[in-house]
mmCIF file of C-alpha atoms in Angstrom:
data_model
loop_
_atom_site.group_PDB
_atom_site.id
_atom_site.type_symbol
_atom_site.label_atom_id
_atom_site.label_comp_id
_atom_site.label_asym_id
_atom_site.label_seq_id
_atom_site.Cartn_x
_atom_site.Cartn_y
_atom_site.Cartn_z
ATOM 1 C CA MET A 8 53.062 52.606 -32.057
ATOM 2 C CA HIS A 9 49.931 50.551 -31.741
ATOM 3 C CA MET A 10 50.008 46.995 -33.041
ATOM 4 C CA LYS A 11 46.910 45.641 -34.729
ATOM 5 C CA PHE A 12 46.150 41.913 -34.471
ATOM 6 C CA PRO A 13 44.430 40.031 -37.252
ATOM 7 C CA GLN A 14 40.775 39.230 -36.612
ATOM 8 C CA TRP A 15 39.815 35.555 -36.809
ATOM 9 C CA PRO A 16 36.253 34.315 -36.491
ATOM 10 C CA TRP A 17 37.029 32.807 -33.057
ATOM 11 C CA SER A 18 38.726 35.937 -31.659
ATOM 12 C CA THR A 19 37.088 38.617 -29.502
ATOM 13 C CA ALA A 20 37.997 42.208 -28.661
ATOM 14 C CA ALA A 21 39.383 41.120 -25.277
ATOM 15 C CA ASP A 22 41.225 38.147 -26.786
ATOM 16 C CA PRO A 23 42.310 39.166 -30.303
ATOM 17 C CA LEU A 24 44.451 36.074 -30.899
ATOM 18 C CA GLY A 25 41.654 33.683 -30.005
ATOM 19 C CA ALA A 26 43.452 31.961 -27.131
ATOM 20 C CA ALA A 27 40.097 30.985 -25.694
ATOM 21 C CA TRP A 28 39.289 29.092 -28.874
ATOM 22 C CA ILE A 29 42.681 27.417 -28.867
ATOM 23 C CA TRP A 30 42.344 26.314 -25.237
ATOM 24 C CA ALA A 31 38.828 25.092 -25.848
ATOM 25 C CA ASN A 32 39.947 22.902 -28.726
ATOM 26 C CA LEU A 33 42.959 21.309 -27.066
ATOM 27 C CA PRO A 34 42.639 17.555 -26.531
ATOM 28 C CA SER A 35 41.368 16.643 -23.059
ATOM 29 C CA PRO A 36 43.598 14.770 -20.580
ATOM 30 C CA ARG A 37 41.483 11.628 -21.015
ATOM 31 C CA ARG A 38 42.353 11.562 -24.698
ATOM 32 C CA LYS A 39 46.044 11.660 -23.775
ATOM 33 C CA ALA A 40 45.583 8.796 -21.339
ATOM 34 C CA SER A 41 43.902 6.698 -23.988
ATOM 35 C CA LEU A 42 46.741 7.473 -26.389
ATOM 36 C CA GLN A 43 49.278 6.468 -23.759
ATOM 37 C CA ARG A 44 47.525 3.172 -23.182
ATOM 38 C CA GLN A 45 47.851 2.338 -26.851
ATOM 39 C CA SER A 46 51.538 3.066 -26.975
ATOM 40 C CA SER A 47 53.895 0.290 -25.999
ATOM 41 C CA HIS A 48 56.281 2.580 -24.092
ATOM 42 C CA ILE A 49 54.284 2.310 -20.815
ATOM 43 C CA SER A 50 56.095 0.566 -18.012
ATOM 44 C CA GLU A 51 54.596 -2.282 -15.995
ATOM 45 C CA ASP A 52 54.210 -0.081 -12.894
ATOM 46 C CA GLU A 53 52.255 2.516 -14.814
ATOM 47 C CA ARG A 54 50.000 -0.178 -16.280
ATOM 48 C CA GLU A 55 49.413 -1.642 -12.800
ATOM 49 C CA GLN A 56 48.600 1.798 -11.381
ATOM 50 C CA GLU A 57 46.245 2.490 -14.264
ATOM 51 C CA LYS A 58 44.552 -0.868 -13.718
ATOM 52 C CA ARG A 59 44.102 -0.102 -9.983
ATOM 53 C CA ARG A 60 42.654 3.313 -10.837
ATOM 54 C CA GLU A 61 40.205 1.726 -13.259
ATOM 55 C CA ASP A 62 39.205 -0.892 -10.646
ATOM 56 C CA ARG A 63 38.639 1.801 -8.004
ATOM 57 C CA ARG A 64 36.634 3.890 -10.448
ATOM 58 C CA ARG A 65 34.486 0.900 -11.398
ATOM 59 C CA GLN A 66 33.945 -0.039 -7.736
ATOM 60 C CA SER A 67 32.990 3.512 -6.804
ATOM 61 C CA GLU A 68 30.553 3.660 -9.718
ATOM 62 C CA GLN A 69 29.029 0.369 -8.554
ATOM 63 C CA LEU A 70 28.724 1.702 -5.004
ATOM 64 C CA GLU A 71 27.187 4.945 -6.214
ATOM 65 C CA SER A 72 24.686 3.136 -8.379
ATOM 66 C CA GLY A 73 24.057 0.310 -5.886
ATOM 67 C CA GLU A 74 24.327 0.411 -2.107
ATOM 68 C CA ILE A 75 24.880 4.131 -1.637
ATOM 69 C CA ALA A 76 22.081 5.033 -4.022
ATOM 70 C CA GLU A 77 19.721 2.688 -2.164
ATOM 71 C CA ALA A 78 20.741 4.150 1.212
ATOM 72 C CA VAL A 79 20.290 7.708 -0.031
ATOM 73 C CA ALA A 80 16.908 6.823 -1.532
ATOM 74 C CA GLU A 81 15.844 5.203 1.745
ATOM 75 C CA ILE A 82 16.915 8.236 3.788
ATOM 76 C CA LEU A 83 15.116 10.618 1.439
ATOM 77 C CA ASP A 84 12.003 8.433 1.542
ATOM 78 C CA ARG A 85 12.097 8.386 5.354
ATOM 79 C CA LYS A 86 12.519 12.183 5.482
ATOM 80 C CA ARG A 87 9.637 12.607 3.057
ATOM 81 C CA ARG A 88 7.437 10.357 5.238
ATOM 82 C CA VAL A 89 8.368 12.273 8.402
ATOM 83 C CA ASN A 90 7.573 15.570 6.681
ATOM 84 C CA VAL A 91 4.168 14.259 5.600
ATOM 85 C CA TYR A 92 3.416 13.060 9.158
ATOM 86 C CA LEU A 93 4.441 16.428 10.591
ATOM 87 C CA LEU A 94 2.275 18.237 8.055
ATOM 88 C CA VAL A 95 -0.750 16.056 8.864
ATOM 89 C CA ALA A 96 -0.199 16.506 12.632
ATOM 90 C CA GLY A 97 0.073 20.281 12.185
ATOM 91 C CA VAL A 98 -3.120 20.474 10.139
ATOM 92 C CA ILE A 99 -5.010 18.300 12.654
ATOM 93 C CA SER A 100 -3.833 20.387 15.621
ATOM 94 C CA LEU A 101 -4.685 23.614 13.809
ATOM 95 C CA LEU A 102 -8.182 22.409 12.940
ATOM 96 C CA SER A 103 -8.831 21.081 16.451
ATOM 97 C CA SER A 104 -7.680 24.339 18.063
ATOM 98 C CA VAL A 105 -9.935 26.385 15.776
ATOM 99 C CA LEU A 106 -12.839 24.027 16.551
ATOM 100 C CA LEU A 107 -12.258 24.252 20.323
ATOM 101 C CA TRP A 108 -11.946 28.028 20.137
ATOM 102 C CA THR A 109 -15.216 28.462 18.245
ATOM 103 C CA VAL A 110 -17.349 25.805 20.019
ATOM 104 C CA ASN A 111 -16.024 26.384 23.590
ATOM 105 C CA PRO A 112 -16.893 22.946 25.046
ATOM 106 C CA TYR A 113 -16.271 24.016 28.673
ATOM 107 C CA ASP A 114 -19.312 26.317 28.642
ATOM 108 C CA ILE A 115 -21.461 23.663 26.967
ATOM 109 C CA ILE A 116 -20.532 21.010 29.554
ATOM 110 C CA PHE A 117 -20.985 23.470 32.443
ATOM 111 C CA ARG A 118 -24.471 24.474 31.263
ATOM 112 C CA MET A 119 -25.398 20.829 30.758
ATOM 113 C CA LYS A 120 -24.256 19.843 34.292
ATOM 114 C CA ALA A 121 -25.520 22.932 36.134
ATOM 115 C CA THR A 122 -29.049 22.939 34.706
ATOM 116 C CA LEU A 123 -31.533 21.113 36.961
ATOM 117 C CA THR A 124 -33.751 18.934 34.825
ATOM 118 C CA GLU A 125 -35.821 16.046 36.146
ATOM 119 C CA ASN A 126 -33.691 13.396 34.401
ATOM 120 C CA GLY A 127 -30.352 15.211 34.707
ATOM 121 C CA GLU A 128 -27.296 14.129 36.684
ATOM 122 C CA THR A 129 -27.478 16.933 39.230
ATOM 123 C CA PHE A 130 -31.213 16.498 39.931
ATOM 124 C CA GLY A 131 -30.738 13.198 41.824
ATOM 125 C CA ILE A 132 -27.912 14.672 43.905
ATOM 126 C CA TRP A 133 -30.021 17.739 44.633
ATOM 127 C CA LYS A 134 -33.124 15.721 45.542
ATOM 128 C CA LYS A 135 -31.325 13.222 47.831
ATOM 129 C CA PRO A 136 -27.813 14.432 48.705
ATOM 130 C CA PRO A 137 -25.320 11.685 49.652
ATOM 131 C CA VAL A 138 -24.379 13.505 52.908
ATOM 132 C CA ASP A 139 -26.572 15.222 55.503
ATOM 133 C CA LEU A 140 -26.570 18.944 54.883
ATOM 134 C CA TYR A 141 -27.183 21.385 57.702
ATOM 135 C CA LEU A 142 -27.628 25.126 57.441
ATOM 136 C CA LYS A 143 -26.892 27.123 60.584
ATOM 137 C CA VAL A 144 -28.224 30.680 60.682
ATOM 138 C CA PHE A 145 -27.151 33.199 63.330
ATOM 139 C CA LEU A 146 -29.213 36.386 63.796
ATOM 140 C CA PHE A 147 -28.216 39.494 65.735
ATOM 141 C CA ASN A 148 -30.512 42.037 67.467
ATOM 142 C CA ILE A 149 -29.382 45.645 67.876
ATOM 143 C CA THR A 150 -29.829 46.676 71.543
ATOM 144 C CA ASN A 151 -28.929 50.414 71.434
ATOM 145 C CA LYS A 152 -30.452 51.651 68.191
ATOM 146 C CA ASP A 153 -31.356 55.226 69.294
ATOM 147 C CA ALA A 154 -28.040 55.941 71.076
ATOM 148 C CA PHE A 155 -26.052 54.552 68.114
ATOM 149 C CA LEU A 156 -27.989 56.605 65.559
ATOM 150 C CA ASN A 157 -27.445 59.787 67.637
ATOM 151 C CA GLY A 158 -23.711 59.013 67.723
ATOM 152 C CA LYS A 159 -23.520 58.706 71.531
ATOM 153 C CA GLU A 160 -22.549 55.034 71.810
ATOM 154 C CA LYS A 161 -20.951 52.235 69.819
ATOM 155 C CA LEU A 162 -23.223 49.627 68.294
ATOM 156 C CA ARG A 163 -24.169 46.778 70.656
ATOM 157 C CA VAL A 164 -25.707 43.562 69.360
ATOM 158 C CA GLU A 165 -27.156 40.425 70.946
ATOM 159 C CA GLU A 166 -26.727 37.037 69.256
ATOM 160 C CA VAL A 167 -29.911 35.044 68.643
ATOM 161 C CA GLY A 168 -29.613 31.519 67.369
ATOM 162 C CA PRO A 169 -28.270 29.387 65.824
ATOM 163 C CA TYR A 170 -31.232 28.261 63.804
ATOM 164 C CA VAL A 171 -30.372 24.919 62.177
ATOM 165 C CA TYR A 172 -32.080 23.723 58.988
ATOM 166 C CA LYS A 173 -31.763 20.229 57.560
#
């Protein structure tokens, strides 16, 4: 036999007696504590414990709203500042790398230094070098051209020189 429960406005199909509504409307534990404080049946120890609890709660609220909140705000502010600095450094390095990649300053400086112009840096060094430069040239004469070309002998050469240019 199937039993049918009455339907109240606070009941559901899963909870036909409305236990959820009953539990939701029970007085909270804080209400009980306030009722106990008003009654005169509380012992001195319980009152002392309650007073200590209230003092600790008040002190923790003061810490949370005071020193701890300031420390947390300072840490968050410092982290925010570090993040901004890192972002700015990243953007600057990205822009500078793109600029260096597109402009290629090494080639520009090399062309500027290597080009001989009358007022350029390299022109004075080229015109009057700081050290004496000598060019030694060695020439060789082939002595057995016909025999070498016919394949009869190995190539023989005679050294002529050195010719030295300053």
